[in-house]
Amino acid sequence: MTRLPAALLSHQAPLELNEASTAWILASTALVLLMTLPGLALFYGGMVRRKNVIATIAHATAAFAIVTVLWFAVGYSLSFGDGGAASGFIGGLEAAFLNGVTPSTAHALAPGLPEFLWIAYQLTFAVITPALIAGAFAERIKFPASILFFVLWHLLVYVPICHQVWGGGWLGSLGVLDFAGGAVVHVSAGVAGLVAALVLGPRHGFGRDNMAPHNLALTAIGAGLLLVGWLGFNAGSAWAADGIAAVAAFNTLLAAAAAAIGWTAVEWIDHRRPTLLGLLSGLVAGLVGVTPAAGLVDPKGAFVIGLLSGPACYAGAVWLKRALKYDDSLDAFGLHGVGGIVGALLTGVFATAAINPAGANASLLNQAIGLVAVIAWSGAGTFLCLMACRFTTGLRVAKEEEIEGLDYTQHGETIHQ
């Protein structure tokens, strides 16, 4: 028998333990963490030049360490707590350092799950989001700058957006649908990546030197881990072991496959040959595109979202970058920004009450309003975070250090044998 807590915080409910759902979300938490370490670390690590592999993997590792501590201290409370008069935009501090959280409490959004598990699951989303941004500034940022950026960005950008969409804020109340993080995670990270790439400027030799991936085998392993982990990301976002989780899992796989085909078809026409990197990039594009829709659309909708996400992300990662000549090192905006925008908008088109009752309120207009709000908040907040880094730690390494490689100049380590 579960002991009731002496008093509940405003966001809490008594735990009504659902053992099957608890087991599934425990597994999903591990799967989503797998997406960052080692999934994203290897995916990005294989795409940089050999002299920057350690530095790139260090970004993902640092994001995990920094965000986990911040989430415990204030991030969870500000994201999912009650902010009183400011609750439309930010939560409060009543659960700071997890005060008031016990084994017998649940968050009101998921009364069948222990609150500690809910906190851990939501943490994994908070961890991967800044790690995604690192793909845009890879191979040229100072490590101290990346640490300060992760701290500031989590508190000033991720936490408010998370609360506004998922934690009881104004975007969720408006009816913006984001099943597993199309806007909260991918659009916010993609826009931040674009701003970071523009502020830092291109790598030395960009457009002239060979900057091809040093090891696509690592990237392929990372992409495979992302694909597996994404089942926890999307299907876990049903917060239950139920039919919605099941359709979200299938939609995730279908959209990834469709986008890989769509990307490769466009690449084949554009470059006269398909590439492994294109297949892997297309797969991730589909995963991103279906994220906001996974538990809200039927498989036909997921297929269309994936099939459109592949070419759209190819256009963002190849054609747009070529036309505007900005250096988004690992296509953080091209994949996550563009894919998230496409998926969020198409969620408003394909969401259906036949899959999820929330689909009855789907609105393309509301989805567009949500995207504008997230893009504006992330863009402005990211710029402020970068300026704070510029005037404290500094942003870029010296030219000579960049040419030598960040592995040695920032960390004193190397993968060379």
Tab-separated table of C-alpha atoms in Angstrom:
chain	number	residue	atom	x	y	z
A	1	MET	CA	0.000	0.000	0.000
A	2	THR	CA	1.363	3.426	-1.003
A	3	ARG	CA	1.784	5.893	1.858
A	4	LEU	CA	0.304	9.301	1.069
A	5	PRO	CA	2.637	12.297	1.519
A	6	ALA	CA	1.864	14.701	4.338
A	7	ALA	CA	1.261	17.540	1.895
A	8	LEU	CA	1.327	17.871	-1.865
A	9	LEU	CA	2.961	20.610	-3.879
A	10	SER	CA	0.717	22.417	-6.338
A	11	HIS	CA	1.905	20.356	-9.322
A	12	GLN	CA	1.686	16.999	-7.534
A	13	ALA	CA	-0.895	14.237	-7.181
A	14	PRO	CA	-0.903	11.124	-4.986
A	15	LEU	CA	0.836	8.251	-6.754
A	16	GLU	CA	-1.585	5.740	-8.268
A	17	LEU	CA	1.081	3.287	-9.338
A	18	ASN	CA	0.673	1.677	-12.746
A	19	GLU	CA	3.316	-1.018	-12.707
A	20	ALA	CA	3.271	-1.756	-16.449
A	21	SER	CA	3.636	1.915	-17.385
A	22	THR	CA	6.320	2.420	-14.755
A	23	ALA	CA	8.342	-0.452	-16.191
A	24	TRP	CA	7.979	0.965	-19.704
A	25	ILE	CA	9.044	4.477	-18.727
A	26	LEU	CA	12.016	3.077	-16.806
A	27	ALA	CA	13.085	1.387	-20.041
A	28	SER	CA	12.301	4.504	-22.075
A	29	THR	CA	14.460	6.627	-19.783
A	30	ALA	CA	17.410	4.363	-20.514
A	31	LEU	CA	16.643	4.445	-24.251
A	32	VAL	CA	16.508	8.239	-24.425
A	33	LEU	CA	19.733	8.574	-22.446
A	34	LEU	CA	21.290	6.170	-24.967
A	35	MET	CA	20.502	8.751	-27.639
A	36	THR	CA	22.958	11.230	-26.118
A	37	LEU	CA	25.597	8.867	-24.751
A	38	PRO	CA	26.810	7.176	-26.819
A	39	GLY	CA	24.367	7.759	-29.714
A	40	LEU	CA	24.714	11.452	-30.531
A	41	ALA	CA	28.333	11.486	-29.342
A	42	LEU	CA	29.275	8.878	-31.955
A	43	PHE	CA	26.976	10.306	-34.644
A	44	TYR	CA	28.637	13.712	-34.345
A	45	GLY	CA	32.076	12.315	-33.511
A	46	GLY	CA	32.270	10.434	-36.784
A	47	MET	CA	31.314	13.481	-38.842
A	48	VAL	CA	34.040	15.833	-37.650
A	49	ARG	CA	37.665	15.729	-38.725
A	50	ARG	CA	39.939	13.325	-36.874
A	51	LYS	CA	41.607	16.108	-34.881
A	52	ASN	CA	38.280	17.120	-33.278
A	53	VAL	CA	36.680	13.801	-32.311
A	54	ILE	CA	37.453	13.932	-28.588
A	55	ALA	CA	36.320	17.554	-28.314
A	56	THR	CA	33.032	16.720	-30.038
A	57	ILE	CA	32.293	13.754	-27.793
A	58	ALA	CA	33.221	15.924	-24.799
A	59	HIS	CA	30.377	18.306	-25.687
A	60	ALA	CA	27.770	15.550	-25.377
A	61	THR	CA	29.312	14.313	-22.135
A	62	ALA	CA	29.464	17.806	-20.646
A	63	ALA	CA	25.843	18.467	-21.623
A	64	PHE	CA	24.776	15.386	-19.678
A	65	ALA	CA	26.733	16.335	-16.568
A	66	ILE	CA	25.770	20.013	-16.523
A	67	VAL	CA	22.074	19.623	-17.309
A	68	THR	CA	21.591	16.764	-14.848
A	69	VAL	CA	22.831	18.890	-11.956
A	70	LEU	CA	20.833	21.934	-13.082
A	71	TRP	CA	17.694	19.815	-13.513
A	72	PHE	CA	18.032	18.589	-9.918
A	73	ALA	CA	18.675	22.083	-8.604
A	74	VAL	CA	16.058	24.208	-10.382
A	75	GLY	CA	15.386	22.978	-13.923
A	76	TYR	CA	12.669	20.470	-13.086
A	77	SER	CA	10.853	22.818	-10.754
A	78	LEU	CA	10.943	25.709	-13.237
A	79	SER	CA	9.818	23.439	-16.096
A	80	PHE	CA	7.002	21.483	-14.464
A	81	GLY	CA	6.174	23.389	-11.278
A	82	ASP	CA	3.550	26.050	-10.694
A	83	GLY	CA	4.908	29.535	-11.319
A	84	GLY	CA	1.935	31.394	-9.881
A	85	ALA	CA	1.271	34.637	-11.741
A	86	ALA	CA	4.139	33.890	-14.138
A	87	SER	CA	3.030	30.307	-14.788
A	88	GLY	CA	2.162	31.023	-18.401
A	89	PHE	CA	5.867	31.435	-19.097
A	90	ILE	CA	7.858	29.775	-16.303
A	91	GLY	CA	7.329	27.482	-13.345
A	92	GLY	CA	8.232	28.166	-9.738
A	93	LEU	CA	10.878	27.036	-7.274
A	94	GLU	CA	8.745	25.059	-4.823
A	95	ALA	CA	10.392	21.798	-5.929
A	96	ALA	CA	13.941	23.194	-6.180
A	97	PHE	CA	16.486	20.513	-5.240
A	98	LEU	CA	13.474	18.171	-5.461
A	99	ASN	CA	12.119	19.359	-2.120
A	100	GLY	CA	8.718	17.806	-1.537
A	101	VAL	CA	9.282	14.956	-3.988
A	102	THR	CA	8.861	11.548	-2.349
A	103	PRO	CA	8.406	7.932	-3.502
A	104	SER	CA	4.645	8.360	-3.000
A	105	THR	CA	4.196	11.519	-5.106
A	106	ALA	CA	3.435	11.791	-8.809
A	107	HIS	CA	3.250	14.718	-11.164
A	108	ALA	CA	-0.365	15.600	-11.895
A	109	LEU	CA	0.303	15.044	-15.606
A	110	ALA	CA	1.241	11.394	-14.991
A	111	PRO	CA	-0.342	10.116	-11.756
A	112	GLY	CA	0.487	6.498	-12.593
A	113	LEU	CA	4.255	7.119	-12.533
A	114	PRO	CA	6.456	7.792	-9.498
A	115	GLU	CA	7.516	11.427	-9.640
A	116	PHE	CA	11.195	10.508	-9.400
A	117	LEU	CA	10.792	8.472	-12.602
A	118	TRP	CA	8.936	11.321	-14.310
A	119	ILE	CA	11.796	13.634	-13.335
A	120	ALA	CA	14.405	11.221	-14.705
A	121	TYR	CA	12.531	10.700	-17.984
A	122	GLN	CA	12.061	14.407	-18.607
A	123	LEU	CA	15.726	14.964	-17.705
A	124	THR	CA	16.841	12.874	-20.680
A	125	PHE	CA	15.031	15.271	-23.020
A	126	ALA	CA	16.650	18.250	-21.332
A	127	VAL	CA	20.076	16.609	-21.709
A	128	ILE	CA	19.977	15.880	-25.431
A	129	THR	CA	18.680	19.304	-26.488
A	130	PRO	CA	21.835	21.383	-25.862
A	131	ALA	CA	23.956	18.455	-27.043
A	132	LEU	CA	22.232	18.759	-30.431
A	133	ILE	CA	23.245	22.423	-30.664
A	134	ALA	CA	26.903	21.468	-30.333
A	135	GLY	CA	26.770	20.108	-33.869
A	136	ALA	CA	26.523	23.663	-35.171
A	137	PHE	CA	29.592	25.056	-33.423
A	138	ALA	CA	31.772	21.942	-33.542
A	139	GLU	CA	35.465	22.291	-34.400
A	140	ARG	CA	35.878	25.931	-33.363
A	141	ILE	CA	34.389	26.779	-29.947
A	142	LYS	CA	36.337	27.039	-26.703
A	143	PHE	CA	35.399	24.309	-24.262
A	144	PRO	CA	34.856	26.789	-21.375
A	145	ALA	CA	32.497	28.706	-23.659
A	146	SER	CA	30.515	25.568	-24.413
A	147	ILE	CA	30.170	24.843	-20.676
A	148	LEU	CA	28.898	28.342	-19.894
A	149	PHE	CA	26.627	28.232	-22.925
A	150	PHE	CA	25.040	24.950	-21.806
A	151	VAL	CA	24.341	26.398	-18.353
A	152	LEU	CA	22.807	29.620	-19.624
A	153	TRP	CA	20.887	28.033	-22.489
A	154	HIS	CA	19.289	25.381	-20.312
A	155	LEU	CA	18.012	27.965	-17.841
A	156	LEU	CA	17.094	30.781	-20.216
A	157	VAL	CA	15.853	28.878	-23.256
A	158	TYR	CA	15.048	25.209	-22.686
A	159	VAL	CA	13.351	25.497	-19.300
A	160	PRO	CA	10.913	28.303	-20.282
A	161	ILE	CA	10.022	26.665	-23.602
A	162	CYS	CA	9.490	23.305	-21.901
A	163	HIS	CA	7.169	24.908	-19.359
A	164	GLN	CA	5.264	26.902	-21.960
A	165	VAL	CA	4.533	23.835	-24.103
A	166	TRP	CA	4.462	20.890	-21.653
A	167	GLY	CA	4.435	22.277	-18.130
A	168	GLY	CA	1.115	24.133	-18.088
A	169	GLY	CA	2.219	27.283	-19.896
A	170	TRP	CA	0.460	29.384	-22.493
A	171	LEU	CA	1.409	27.399	-25.588
A	172	GLY	CA	0.052	24.165	-24.175
A	173	SER	CA	-3.099	25.972	-23.057
A	174	LEU	CA	-3.461	27.421	-26.551
A	175	GLY	CA	-3.606	23.897	-27.936
A	176	VAL	CA	-0.152	23.556	-29.461
A	177	LEU	CA	0.505	19.838	-29.966
A	178	ASP	CA	4.022	18.526	-29.432
A	179	PHE	CA	3.843	14.849	-28.600
A	180	ALA	CA	7.547	14.183	-27.965
A	181	GLY	CA	9.522	17.361	-28.555
A	182	GLY	CA	9.379	18.603	-32.137
A	183	ALA	CA	9.311	22.206	-30.949
A	184	VAL	CA	10.597	21.871	-27.384
A	185	VAL	CA	13.672	19.872	-28.388
A	186	HIS	CA	14.355	20.001	-32.118
A	187	VAL	CA	13.160	23.422	-33.247
A	188	SER	CA	14.642	25.133	-30.199
A	189	ALA	CA	17.970	23.339	-30.705
A	190	GLY	CA	17.991	23.811	-34.485
A	191	VAL	CA	17.333	27.544	-34.280
A	192	ALA	CA	19.977	27.852	-31.562
A	193	GLY	CA	22.403	26.031	-33.827
A	194	LEU	CA	21.740	28.421	-36.681
A	195	VAL	CA	22.268	31.462	-34.447
A	196	ALA	CA	25.473	29.940	-33.049
A	197	ALA	CA	26.820	29.214	-36.532
A	198	LEU	CA	26.145	32.784	-37.635
A	199	VAL	CA	27.636	34.367	-34.515
A	200	LEU	CA	30.794	32.232	-34.478
A	201	GLY	CA	31.350	32.445	-38.215
A	202	PRO	CA	32.731	29.695	-40.442
A	203	ARG	CA	35.603	27.379	-39.637
A	204	HIS	CA	38.970	28.355	-41.107
A	205	GLY	CA	39.133	26.873	-44.587
A	206	PHE	CA	35.361	26.470	-44.877
A	207	GLY	CA	34.455	26.125	-48.546
A	208	ARG	CA	38.094	25.488	-49.448
A	209	ASP	CA	39.565	22.715	-47.296
A	210	ASN	CA	38.394	19.117	-47.145
A	211	MET	CA	36.086	18.886	-44.127
A	212	ALA	CA	34.601	15.479	-44.912
A	213	PRO	CA	33.670	13.136	-42.029
A	214	HIS	CA	36.681	11.232	-40.757
A	215	ASN	CA	34.837	7.987	-39.881
A	216	LEU	CA	31.356	7.248	-41.220
A	217	ALA	CA	31.359	3.905	-39.428
A	218	LEU	CA	31.153	5.793	-36.107
A	219	THR	CA	28.376	7.953	-37.536
A	220	ALA	CA	26.464	4.851	-38.665
A	221	ILE	CA	26.763	3.273	-35.207
A	222	GLY	CA	25.593	6.528	-33.648
A	223	ALA	CA	22.639	6.742	-36.025
A	224	GLY	CA	21.641	3.173	-35.172
A	225	LEU	CA	21.719	3.996	-31.480
A	226	LEU	CA	19.647	7.110	-32.147
A	227	LEU	CA	17.067	5.027	-34.020
A	228	VAL	CA	16.744	2.532	-31.171
A	229	GLY	CA	16.748	5.233	-28.503
A	230	TRP	CA	14.105	7.210	-30.369
A	231	LEU	CA	11.578	4.467	-29.595
A	232	GLY	CA	11.847	5.551	-25.966
A	233	PHE	CA	11.792	9.197	-26.993
A	234	ASN	CA	8.544	8.917	-28.960
A	235	ALA	CA	6.733	5.856	-27.632
A	236	GLY	CA	7.735	6.723	-24.070
A	237	SER	CA	6.031	10.073	-24.481
A	238	ALA	CA	2.688	8.295	-24.239
A	239	TRP	CA	3.650	8.047	-20.507
A	240	ALA	CA	1.962	4.655	-20.467
A	241	ALA	CA	2.298	1.158	-21.873
A	242	ASP	CA	-0.727	1.424	-24.124
A	243	GLY	CA	-1.991	1.567	-27.696
A	244	ILE	CA	-0.795	5.141	-28.239
A	245	ALA	CA	2.733	4.068	-27.293
A	246	ALA	CA	2.468	1.209	-29.770
A	247	VAL	CA	1.408	3.391	-32.688
A	248	ALA	CA	4.061	5.959	-31.770
A	249	ALA	CA	6.721	3.229	-31.941
A	250	PHE	CA	5.607	2.056	-35.369
A	251	ASN	CA	5.228	5.599	-36.693
A	252	THR	CA	8.789	6.324	-35.570
A	253	LEU	CA	10.236	3.455	-37.589
A	254	LEU	CA	8.068	4.145	-40.641
A	255	ALA	CA	8.862	7.857	-40.800
A	256	ALA	CA	12.597	7.210	-40.434
A	257	ALA	CA	12.531	4.753	-43.333
A	258	ALA	CA	10.434	7.047	-45.547
A	259	ALA	CA	12.700	10.029	-44.909
A	260	ALA	CA	15.836	8.010	-45.654
A	261	ILE	CA	14.293	7.136	-49.023
A	262	GLY	CA	13.195	10.725	-49.661
A	263	TRP	CA	16.602	12.239	-48.796
A	264	THR	CA	18.481	9.654	-50.861
A	265	ALA	CA	16.237	10.140	-53.887
A	266	VAL	CA	16.910	13.890	-53.924
A	267	GLU	CA	20.623	13.394	-53.272
A	268	TRP	CA	20.853	10.832	-56.080
A	269	ILE	CA	19.347	13.322	-58.514
A	270	ASP	CA	21.447	16.218	-57.195
A	271	HIS	CA	24.827	14.451	-56.993
A	272	ARG	CA	24.316	11.498	-59.320
A	273	ARG	CA	25.083	9.011	-56.550
A	274	PRO	CA	23.681	8.003	-53.142
A	275	THR	CA	25.828	8.166	-50.021
A	276	LEU	CA	25.800	6.431	-46.664
A	277	LEU	CA	25.892	9.825	-44.963
A	278	GLY	CA	22.783	10.767	-46.928
A	279	LEU	CA	20.937	7.627	-45.844
A	280	LEU	CA	21.877	8.242	-42.219
A	281	SER	CA	20.969	11.927	-42.395
A	282	GLY	CA	17.630	11.083	-43.980
A	283	LEU	CA	16.901	8.564	-41.260
A	284	VAL	CA	17.508	11.206	-38.572
A	285	ALA	CA	15.427	13.722	-40.534
A	286	GLY	CA	12.470	11.353	-40.414
A	287	LEU	CA	12.925	10.736	-36.709
A	288	VAL	CA	12.926	14.482	-36.085
A	289	GLY	CA	9.961	15.114	-38.368
A	290	VAL	CA	7.708	12.526	-36.755
A	291	THR	CA	8.609	13.459	-33.165
A	292	PRO	CA	5.834	16.037	-32.599
A	293	ALA	CA	3.302	13.777	-34.325
A	294	ALA	CA	4.275	10.244	-33.297
A	295	GLY	CA	1.370	9.488	-30.963
A	296	LEU	CA	-1.137	11.742	-32.700
A	297	VAL	CA	-1.209	10.520	-36.325
A	298	ASP	CA	-1.918	7.231	-38.030
A	299	PRO	CA	0.790	5.437	-40.032
A	300	LYS	CA	-0.327	7.036	-43.295
A	301	GLY	CA	0.274	10.445	-41.780
A	302	ALA	CA	3.626	9.340	-40.364
A	303	PHE	CA	4.659	8.050	-43.792
A	304	VAL	CA	3.876	11.379	-45.459
A	305	ILE	CA	5.647	13.311	-42.700
A	306	GLY	CA	8.740	11.168	-43.140
A	307	LEU	CA	8.667	11.293	-46.920
A	308	LEU	CA	8.499	15.101	-46.861
A	309	SER	CA	10.979	15.546	-44.013
A	310	GLY	CA	13.787	13.860	-45.936
A	311	PRO	CA	13.831	16.232	-48.946
A	312	ALA	CA	13.030	19.258	-46.751
A	313	CYS	CA	16.010	18.563	-44.490
A	314	TYR	CA	18.210	17.915	-47.516
A	315	ALA	CA	17.253	21.358	-48.786
A	316	GLY	CA	18.062	22.890	-45.394
A	317	ALA	CA	21.340	21.045	-44.893
A	318	VAL	CA	22.653	21.307	-48.470
A	319	TRP	CA	20.948	23.897	-50.652
A	320	LEU	CA	20.195	26.553	-48.003
A	321	LYS	CA	23.647	26.305	-46.448
A	322	ARG	CA	25.249	26.500	-49.876
A	323	ALA	CA	23.168	29.514	-50.880
A	324	LEU	CA	23.685	31.508	-47.676
A	325	LYS	CA	27.267	30.300	-47.056
A	326	TYR	CA	26.934	29.807	-43.293
A	327	ASP	CA	28.858	27.048	-41.533
A	328	ASP	CA	26.513	24.830	-39.528
A	329	SER	CA	29.219	22.216	-39.015
A	330	LEU	CA	27.057	19.105	-38.574
A	331	ASP	CA	23.725	20.449	-39.856
A	332	ALA	CA	22.007	21.062	-36.526
A	333	PHE	CA	19.600	23.491	-38.184
A	334	GLY	CA	19.259	21.579	-41.444
A	335	LEU	CA	18.193	18.404	-39.645
A	336	HIS	CA	16.637	19.462	-36.356
A	337	GLY	CA	15.398	22.949	-37.142
A	338	VAL	CA	13.925	22.194	-40.556
A	339	GLY	CA	12.731	18.712	-39.599
A	340	GLY	CA	11.101	19.988	-36.427
A	341	ILE	CA	9.314	22.790	-38.273
A	342	VAL	CA	8.009	20.453	-40.985
A	343	GLY	CA	6.864	17.893	-38.436
A	344	ALA	CA	5.196	20.441	-36.162
A	345	LEU	CA	3.221	21.977	-39.011
A	346	LEU	CA	2.177	18.608	-40.443
A	347	THR	CA	1.040	17.509	-36.986
A	348	GLY	CA	-1.647	20.168	-37.349
A	349	VAL	CA	-2.679	18.551	-40.636
A	350	PHE	CA	-2.548	14.833	-39.843
A	351	ALA	CA	-3.326	14.560	-36.105
A	352	THR	CA	-6.510	12.552	-35.632
A	353	ALA	CA	-8.768	11.684	-32.710
A	354	ALA	CA	-8.915	8.138	-34.062
A	355	ILE	CA	-5.379	7.662	-32.725
A	356	ASN	CA	-5.324	10.076	-29.793
A	357	PRO	CA	-8.198	12.155	-28.389
A	358	ALA	CA	-5.878	15.178	-28.338
A	359	GLY	CA	-5.857	15.044	-32.130
A	360	ALA	CA	-9.419	16.351	-32.206
A	361	ASN	CA	-8.093	19.815	-31.355
A	362	ALA	CA	-5.329	19.884	-33.959
A	363	SER	CA	-4.942	23.276	-35.645
A	364	LEU	CA	-2.416	24.314	-38.251
A	365	LEU	CA	-2.765	27.911	-37.043
A	366	ASN	CA	-1.971	26.980	-33.439
A	367	GLN	CA	1.015	24.947	-34.593
A	368	ALA	CA	2.299	27.930	-36.563
A	369	ILE	CA	1.838	30.258	-33.566
A	370	GLY	CA	3.743	27.810	-31.398
A	371	LEU	CA	6.597	27.628	-33.886
A	372	VAL	CA	6.882	31.407	-34.149
A	373	ALA	CA	7.006	31.676	-30.357
A	374	VAL	CA	9.630	28.931	-29.967
A	375	ILE	CA	11.772	30.260	-32.823
A	376	ALA	CA	11.700	33.788	-31.404
A	377	TRP	CA	12.447	32.688	-27.830
A	378	SER	CA	15.244	30.344	-28.834
A	379	GLY	CA	16.763	32.777	-31.324
A	380	ALA	CA	16.837	35.732	-28.956
A	381	GLY	CA	17.829	33.676	-25.919
A	382	THR	CA	20.630	31.920	-27.786
A	383	PHE	CA	22.058	35.216	-28.976
A	384	LEU	CA	22.117	36.552	-25.412
A	385	CYS	CA	23.821	33.383	-24.162
A	386	LEU	CA	26.483	33.638	-26.865
A	387	MET	CA	27.115	37.297	-26.079
A	388	ALA	CA	27.567	36.430	-22.406
A	389	CYS	CA	30.147	33.833	-23.436
A	390	ARG	CA	31.895	36.207	-25.821
A	391	PHE	CA	32.475	38.796	-23.100
A	392	THR	CA	33.541	36.317	-20.394
A	393	THR	CA	35.173	33.111	-21.588
A	394	GLY	CA	35.479	34.164	-25.223
A	395	LEU	CA	33.858	32.072	-27.958
A	396	ARG	CA	36.367	30.850	-30.525
A	397	VAL	CA	39.731	29.242	-30.155
A	398	ALA	CA	42.686	30.967	-31.812
A	399	LYS	CA	43.273	30.248	-35.493
A	400	GLU	CA	46.429	28.266	-34.759
A	401	GLU	CA	44.598	26.135	-32.178
A	402	GLU	CA	41.731	25.469	-34.571
A	403	ILE	CA	44.144	24.370	-37.290
A	404	GLU	CA	45.967	22.055	-34.859
A	405	GLY	CA	42.672	20.616	-33.644
A	406	LEU	CA	40.542	20.999	-30.520
A	407	ASP	CA	41.332	17.532	-29.194
A	408	TYR	CA	44.856	18.536	-28.275
A	409	THR	CA	44.534	22.296	-27.802
A	410	GLN	CA	41.408	22.114	-25.586
A	411	HIS	CA	41.835	18.743	-23.884
A	412	GLY	CA	45.466	17.680	-24.286
A	413	GLU	CA	44.325	14.375	-25.767
A	414	THR	CA	44.403	12.748	-29.186
A	415	ILE	CA	43.056	9.616	-30.901
A	416	HIS	CA	46.156	9.359	-33.096
A	417	GLN	CA	48.127	6.168	-32.560
